[in-house]
PDB file of N, CA and C in Angstrom:
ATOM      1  N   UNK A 159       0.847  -1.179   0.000  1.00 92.00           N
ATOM      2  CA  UNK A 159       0.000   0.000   0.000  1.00 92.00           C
ATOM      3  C   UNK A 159       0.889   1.236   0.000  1.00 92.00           C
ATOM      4  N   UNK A 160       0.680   2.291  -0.781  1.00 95.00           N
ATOM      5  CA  UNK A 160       0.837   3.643  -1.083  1.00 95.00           C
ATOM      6  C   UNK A 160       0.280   4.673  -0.053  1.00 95.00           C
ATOM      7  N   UNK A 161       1.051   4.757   0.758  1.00 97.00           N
ATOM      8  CA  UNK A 161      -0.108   6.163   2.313  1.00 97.00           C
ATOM      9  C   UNK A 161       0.520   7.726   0.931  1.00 97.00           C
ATOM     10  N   UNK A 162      -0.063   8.466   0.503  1.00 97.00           N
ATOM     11  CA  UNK A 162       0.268   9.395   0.009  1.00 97.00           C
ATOM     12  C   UNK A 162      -0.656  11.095   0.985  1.00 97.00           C
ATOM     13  N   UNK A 163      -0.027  11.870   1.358  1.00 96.00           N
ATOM     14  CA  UNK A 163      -0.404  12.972   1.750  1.00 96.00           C
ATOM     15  C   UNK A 163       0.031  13.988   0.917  1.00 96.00           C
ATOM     16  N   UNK A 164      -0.789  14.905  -0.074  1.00 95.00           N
ATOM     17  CA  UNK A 164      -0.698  15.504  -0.733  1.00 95.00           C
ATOM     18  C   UNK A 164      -1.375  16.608  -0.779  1.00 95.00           C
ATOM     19  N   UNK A 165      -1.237  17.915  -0.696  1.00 90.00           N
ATOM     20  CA  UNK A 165      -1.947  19.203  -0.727  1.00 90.00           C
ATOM     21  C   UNK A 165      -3.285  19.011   0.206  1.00 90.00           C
ATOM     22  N   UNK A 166      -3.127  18.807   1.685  1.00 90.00           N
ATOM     23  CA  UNK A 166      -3.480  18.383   2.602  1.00 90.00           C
ATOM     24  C   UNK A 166      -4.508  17.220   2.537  1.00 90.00           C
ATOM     25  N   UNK A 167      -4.657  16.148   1.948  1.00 96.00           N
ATOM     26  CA  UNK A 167      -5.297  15.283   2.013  1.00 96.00           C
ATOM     27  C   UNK A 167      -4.783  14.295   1.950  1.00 96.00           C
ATOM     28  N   UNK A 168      -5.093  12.771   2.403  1.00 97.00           N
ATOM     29  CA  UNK A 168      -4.620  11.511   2.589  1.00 97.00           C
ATOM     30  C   UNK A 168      -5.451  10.563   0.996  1.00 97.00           C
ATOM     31  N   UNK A 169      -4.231  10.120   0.831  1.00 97.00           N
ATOM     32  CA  UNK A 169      -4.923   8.455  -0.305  1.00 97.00           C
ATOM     33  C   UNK A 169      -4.237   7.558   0.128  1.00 97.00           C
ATOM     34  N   UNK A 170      -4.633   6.469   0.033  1.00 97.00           N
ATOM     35  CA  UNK A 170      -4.335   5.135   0.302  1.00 97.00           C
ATOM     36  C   UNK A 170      -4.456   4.749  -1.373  1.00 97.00           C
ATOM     37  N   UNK A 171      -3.399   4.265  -1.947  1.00 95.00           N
ATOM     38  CA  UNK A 171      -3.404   3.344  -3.734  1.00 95.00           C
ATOM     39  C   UNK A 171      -2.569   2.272  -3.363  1.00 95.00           C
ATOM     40  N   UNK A 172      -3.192   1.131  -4.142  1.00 94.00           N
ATOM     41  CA  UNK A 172      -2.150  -0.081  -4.036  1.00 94.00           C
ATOM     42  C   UNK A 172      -1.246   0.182  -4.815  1.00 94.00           C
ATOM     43  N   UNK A 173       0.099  -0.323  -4.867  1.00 93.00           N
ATOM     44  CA  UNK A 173       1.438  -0.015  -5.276  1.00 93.00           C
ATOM     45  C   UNK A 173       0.986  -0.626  -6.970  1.00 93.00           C
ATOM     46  N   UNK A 174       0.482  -1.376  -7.388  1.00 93.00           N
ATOM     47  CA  UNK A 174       0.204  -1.729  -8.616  1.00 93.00           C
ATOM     48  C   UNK A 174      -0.439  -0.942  -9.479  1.00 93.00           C
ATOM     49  N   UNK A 175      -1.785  -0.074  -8.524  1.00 94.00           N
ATOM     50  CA  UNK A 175      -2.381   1.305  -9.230  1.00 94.00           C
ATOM     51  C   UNK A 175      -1.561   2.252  -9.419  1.00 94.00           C
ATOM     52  N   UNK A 176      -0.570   2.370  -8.871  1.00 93.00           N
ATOM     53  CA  UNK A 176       0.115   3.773  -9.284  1.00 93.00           C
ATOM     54  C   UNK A 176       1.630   2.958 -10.216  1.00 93.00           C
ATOM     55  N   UNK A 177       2.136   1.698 -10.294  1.00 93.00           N
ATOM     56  CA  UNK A 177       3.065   1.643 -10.914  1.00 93.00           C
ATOM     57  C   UNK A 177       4.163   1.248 -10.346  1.00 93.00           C
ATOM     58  N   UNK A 178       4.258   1.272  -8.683  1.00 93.00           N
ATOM     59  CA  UNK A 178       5.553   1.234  -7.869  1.00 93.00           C
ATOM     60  C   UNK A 178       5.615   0.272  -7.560  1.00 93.00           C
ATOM     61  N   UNK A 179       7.174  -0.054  -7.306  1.00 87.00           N
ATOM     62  CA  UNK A 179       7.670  -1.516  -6.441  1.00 87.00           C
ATOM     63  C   UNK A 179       8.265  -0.381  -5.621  1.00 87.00           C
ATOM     64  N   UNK A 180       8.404  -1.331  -4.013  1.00 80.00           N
ATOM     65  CA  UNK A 180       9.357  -1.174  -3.228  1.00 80.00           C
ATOM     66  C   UNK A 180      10.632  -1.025  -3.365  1.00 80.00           C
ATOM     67  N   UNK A 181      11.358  -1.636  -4.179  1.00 87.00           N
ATOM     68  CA  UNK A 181      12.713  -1.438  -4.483  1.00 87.00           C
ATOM     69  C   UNK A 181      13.334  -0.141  -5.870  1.00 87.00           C
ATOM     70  N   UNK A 182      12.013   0.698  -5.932  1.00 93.00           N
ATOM     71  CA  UNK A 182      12.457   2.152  -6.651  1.00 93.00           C
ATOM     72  C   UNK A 182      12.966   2.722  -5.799  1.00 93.00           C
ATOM     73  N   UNK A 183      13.969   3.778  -7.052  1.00 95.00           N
ATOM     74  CA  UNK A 183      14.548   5.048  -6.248  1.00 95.00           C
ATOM     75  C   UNK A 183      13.378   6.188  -6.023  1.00 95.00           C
ATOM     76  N   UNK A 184      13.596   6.572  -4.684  1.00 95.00           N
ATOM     77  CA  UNK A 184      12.449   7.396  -4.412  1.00 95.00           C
ATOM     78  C   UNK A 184      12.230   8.797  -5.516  1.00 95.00           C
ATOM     79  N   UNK A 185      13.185   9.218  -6.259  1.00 95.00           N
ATOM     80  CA  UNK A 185      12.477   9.784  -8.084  1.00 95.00           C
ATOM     81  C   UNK A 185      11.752   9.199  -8.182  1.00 95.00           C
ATOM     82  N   UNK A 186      11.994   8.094  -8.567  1.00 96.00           N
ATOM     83  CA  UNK A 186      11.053   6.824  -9.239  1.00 96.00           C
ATOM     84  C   UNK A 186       9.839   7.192  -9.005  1.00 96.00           C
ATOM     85  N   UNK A 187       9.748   7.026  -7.553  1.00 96.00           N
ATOM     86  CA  UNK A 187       8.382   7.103  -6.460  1.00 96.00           C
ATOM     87  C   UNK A 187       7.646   7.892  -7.138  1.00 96.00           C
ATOM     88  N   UNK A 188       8.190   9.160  -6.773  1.00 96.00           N
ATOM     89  CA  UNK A 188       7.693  10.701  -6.592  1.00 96.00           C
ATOM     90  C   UNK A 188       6.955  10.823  -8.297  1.00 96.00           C
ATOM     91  N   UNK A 189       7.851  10.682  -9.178  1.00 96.00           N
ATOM     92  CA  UNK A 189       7.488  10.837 -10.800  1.00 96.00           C
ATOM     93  C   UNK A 189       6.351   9.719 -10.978  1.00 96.00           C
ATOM     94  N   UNK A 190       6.281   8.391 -10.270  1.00 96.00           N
ATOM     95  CA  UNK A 190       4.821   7.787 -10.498  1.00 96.00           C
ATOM     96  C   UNK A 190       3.554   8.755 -10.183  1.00 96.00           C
ATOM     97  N   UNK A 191       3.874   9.244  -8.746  1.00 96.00           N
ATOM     98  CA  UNK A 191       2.865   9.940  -8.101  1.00 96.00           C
ATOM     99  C   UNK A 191       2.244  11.598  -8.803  1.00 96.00           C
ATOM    100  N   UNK A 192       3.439  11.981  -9.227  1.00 96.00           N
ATOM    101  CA  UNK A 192       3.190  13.119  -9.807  1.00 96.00           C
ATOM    102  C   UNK A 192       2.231  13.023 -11.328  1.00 96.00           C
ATOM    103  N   UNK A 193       2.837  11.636 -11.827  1.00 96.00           N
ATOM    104  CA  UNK A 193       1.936  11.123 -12.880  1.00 96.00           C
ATOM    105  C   UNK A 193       0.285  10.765 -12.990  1.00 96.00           C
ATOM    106  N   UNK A 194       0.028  10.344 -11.328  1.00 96.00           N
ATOM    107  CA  UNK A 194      -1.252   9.677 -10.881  1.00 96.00           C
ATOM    108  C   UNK A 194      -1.852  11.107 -10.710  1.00 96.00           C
ATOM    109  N   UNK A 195      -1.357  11.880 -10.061  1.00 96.00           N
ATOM    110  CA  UNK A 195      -2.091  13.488  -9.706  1.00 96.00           C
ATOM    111  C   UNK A 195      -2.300  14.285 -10.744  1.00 96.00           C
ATOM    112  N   UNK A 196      -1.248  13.684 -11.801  1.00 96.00           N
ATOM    113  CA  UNK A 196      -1.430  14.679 -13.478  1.00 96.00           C
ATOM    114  C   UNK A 196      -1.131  16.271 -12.547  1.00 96.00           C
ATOM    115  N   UNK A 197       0.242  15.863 -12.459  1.00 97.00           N
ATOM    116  CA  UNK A 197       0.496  17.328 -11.664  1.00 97.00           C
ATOM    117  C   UNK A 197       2.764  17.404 -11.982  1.00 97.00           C
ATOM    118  N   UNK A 198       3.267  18.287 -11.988  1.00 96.00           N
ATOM    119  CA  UNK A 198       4.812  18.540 -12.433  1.00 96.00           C
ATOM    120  C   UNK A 198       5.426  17.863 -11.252  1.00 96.00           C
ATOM    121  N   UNK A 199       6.153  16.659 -11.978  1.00 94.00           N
ATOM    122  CA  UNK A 199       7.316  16.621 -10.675  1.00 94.00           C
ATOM    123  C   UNK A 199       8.008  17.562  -9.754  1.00 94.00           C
ATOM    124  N   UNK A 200       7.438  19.344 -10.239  1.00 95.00           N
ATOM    125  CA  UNK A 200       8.299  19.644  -8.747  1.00 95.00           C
ATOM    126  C   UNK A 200       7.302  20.085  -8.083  1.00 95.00           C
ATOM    127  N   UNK A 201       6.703  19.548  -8.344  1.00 95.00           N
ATOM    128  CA  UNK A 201       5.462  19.585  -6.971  1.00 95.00           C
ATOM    129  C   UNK A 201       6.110  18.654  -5.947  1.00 95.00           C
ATOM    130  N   UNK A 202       6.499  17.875  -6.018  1.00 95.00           N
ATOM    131  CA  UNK A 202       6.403  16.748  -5.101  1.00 95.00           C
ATOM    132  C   UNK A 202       8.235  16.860  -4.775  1.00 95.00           C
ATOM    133  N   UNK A 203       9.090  17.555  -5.070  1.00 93.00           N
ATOM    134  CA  UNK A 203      10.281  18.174  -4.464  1.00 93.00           C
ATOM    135  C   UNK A 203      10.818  18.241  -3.169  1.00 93.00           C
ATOM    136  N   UNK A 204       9.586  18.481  -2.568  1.00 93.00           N
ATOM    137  CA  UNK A 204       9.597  18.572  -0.851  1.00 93.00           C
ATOM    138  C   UNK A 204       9.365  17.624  -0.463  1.00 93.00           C
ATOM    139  N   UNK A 205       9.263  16.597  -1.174  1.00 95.00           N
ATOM    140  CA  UNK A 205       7.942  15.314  -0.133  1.00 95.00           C
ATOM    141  C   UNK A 205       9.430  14.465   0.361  1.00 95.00           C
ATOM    142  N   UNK A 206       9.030  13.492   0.498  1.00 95.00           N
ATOM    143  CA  UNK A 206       9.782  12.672   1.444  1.00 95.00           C
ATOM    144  C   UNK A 206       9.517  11.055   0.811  1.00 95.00           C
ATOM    145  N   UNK A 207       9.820  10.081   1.231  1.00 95.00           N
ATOM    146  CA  UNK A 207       9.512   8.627   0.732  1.00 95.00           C
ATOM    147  C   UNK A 207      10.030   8.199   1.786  1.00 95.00           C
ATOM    148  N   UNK A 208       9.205   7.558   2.587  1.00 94.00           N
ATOM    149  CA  UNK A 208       9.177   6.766   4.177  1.00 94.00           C
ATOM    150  C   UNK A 208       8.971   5.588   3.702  1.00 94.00           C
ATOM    151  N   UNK A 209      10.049   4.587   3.939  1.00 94.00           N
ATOM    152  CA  UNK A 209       9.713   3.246   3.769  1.00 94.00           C
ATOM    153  C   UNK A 209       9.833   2.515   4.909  1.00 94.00           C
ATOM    154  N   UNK A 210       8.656   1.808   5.333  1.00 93.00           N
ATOM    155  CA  UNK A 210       7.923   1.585   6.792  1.00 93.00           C
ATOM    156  C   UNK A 210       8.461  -0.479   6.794  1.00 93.00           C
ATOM    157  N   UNK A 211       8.904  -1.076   7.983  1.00 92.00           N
ATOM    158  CA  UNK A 211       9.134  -2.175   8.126  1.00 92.00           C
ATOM    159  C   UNK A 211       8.121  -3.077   7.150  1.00 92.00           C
ATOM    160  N   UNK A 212       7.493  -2.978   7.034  1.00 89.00           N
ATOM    161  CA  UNK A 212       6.105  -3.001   6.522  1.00 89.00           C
ATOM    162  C   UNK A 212       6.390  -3.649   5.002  1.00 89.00           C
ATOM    163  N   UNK A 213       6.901  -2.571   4.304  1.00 87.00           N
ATOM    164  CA  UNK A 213       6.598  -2.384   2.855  1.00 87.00           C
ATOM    165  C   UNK A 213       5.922  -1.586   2.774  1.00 87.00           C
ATOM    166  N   UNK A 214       5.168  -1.013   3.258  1.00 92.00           N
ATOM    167  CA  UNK A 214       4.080   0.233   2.536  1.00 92.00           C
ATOM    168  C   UNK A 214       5.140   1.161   2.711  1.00 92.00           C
ATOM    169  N   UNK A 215       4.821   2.291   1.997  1.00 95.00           N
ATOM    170  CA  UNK A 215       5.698   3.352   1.432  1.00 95.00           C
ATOM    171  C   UNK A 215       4.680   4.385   2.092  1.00 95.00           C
ATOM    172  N   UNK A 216       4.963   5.516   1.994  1.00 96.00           N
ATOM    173  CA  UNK A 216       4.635   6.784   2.757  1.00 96.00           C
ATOM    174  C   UNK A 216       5.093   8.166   1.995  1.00 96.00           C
ATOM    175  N   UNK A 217       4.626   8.724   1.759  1.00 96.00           N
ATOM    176  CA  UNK A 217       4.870   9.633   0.542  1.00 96.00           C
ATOM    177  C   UNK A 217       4.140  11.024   1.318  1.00 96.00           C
ATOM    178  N   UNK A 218       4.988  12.084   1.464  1.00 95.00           N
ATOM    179  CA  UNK A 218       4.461  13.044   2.739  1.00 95.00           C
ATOM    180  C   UNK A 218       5.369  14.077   2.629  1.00 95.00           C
ATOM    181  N   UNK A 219       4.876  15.751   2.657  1.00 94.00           N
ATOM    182  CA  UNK A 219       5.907  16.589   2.734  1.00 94.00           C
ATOM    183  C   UNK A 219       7.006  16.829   3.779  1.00 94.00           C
ATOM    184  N   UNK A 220       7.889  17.185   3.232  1.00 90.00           N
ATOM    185  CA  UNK A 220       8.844  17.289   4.581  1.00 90.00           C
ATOM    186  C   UNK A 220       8.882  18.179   5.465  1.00 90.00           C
ATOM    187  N   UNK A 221       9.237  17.074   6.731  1.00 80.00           N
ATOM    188  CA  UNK A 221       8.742  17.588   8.215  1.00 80.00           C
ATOM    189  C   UNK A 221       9.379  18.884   8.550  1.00 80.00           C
ATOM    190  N   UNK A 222       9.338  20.412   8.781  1.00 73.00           N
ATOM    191  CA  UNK A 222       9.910  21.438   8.856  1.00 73.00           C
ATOM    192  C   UNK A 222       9.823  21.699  10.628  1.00 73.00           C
ATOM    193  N   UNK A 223      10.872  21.592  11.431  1.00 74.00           N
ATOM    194  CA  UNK A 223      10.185  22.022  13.117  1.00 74.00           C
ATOM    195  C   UNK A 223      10.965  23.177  13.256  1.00 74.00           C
ATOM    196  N   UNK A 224      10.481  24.414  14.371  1.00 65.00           N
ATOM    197  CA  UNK A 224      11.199  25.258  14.546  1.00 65.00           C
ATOM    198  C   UNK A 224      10.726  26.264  13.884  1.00 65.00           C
TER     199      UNK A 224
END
């Protein structure tokens, strides 16, 4: 499973709907996702790719504190 948080909302996609294996480079990731949103890879510039014990992947902007 795909956890994606994007322009404040949550999706859940199985890794087959959007195109991804676990063993992409997180480009990889990001350029599937940007493809599924029909939106410019530098949208997704900031995000992050969390890969969870799991296998599910996590796709989320990056955490800014301070």
């Amino acid at each position: 499973m795909v956890h994606i948080r994007f322009e404040g909302r949550s999706y859940d996609i199985p890794e087959n709907q959007l195109g991804v294996e676990v063993e992409m480079k997180d480009n990889s990731v990001k350029e599937r996702i940007a493809q599924y949103f029909d939106v410019g890879r530098d949208r997704l510039t900031a995000y992050v790719v969390d890969r969870r014990p799991s296998g599910d992947l996590i796709i989320r902007p990056e955490a800014v504190y301070g």
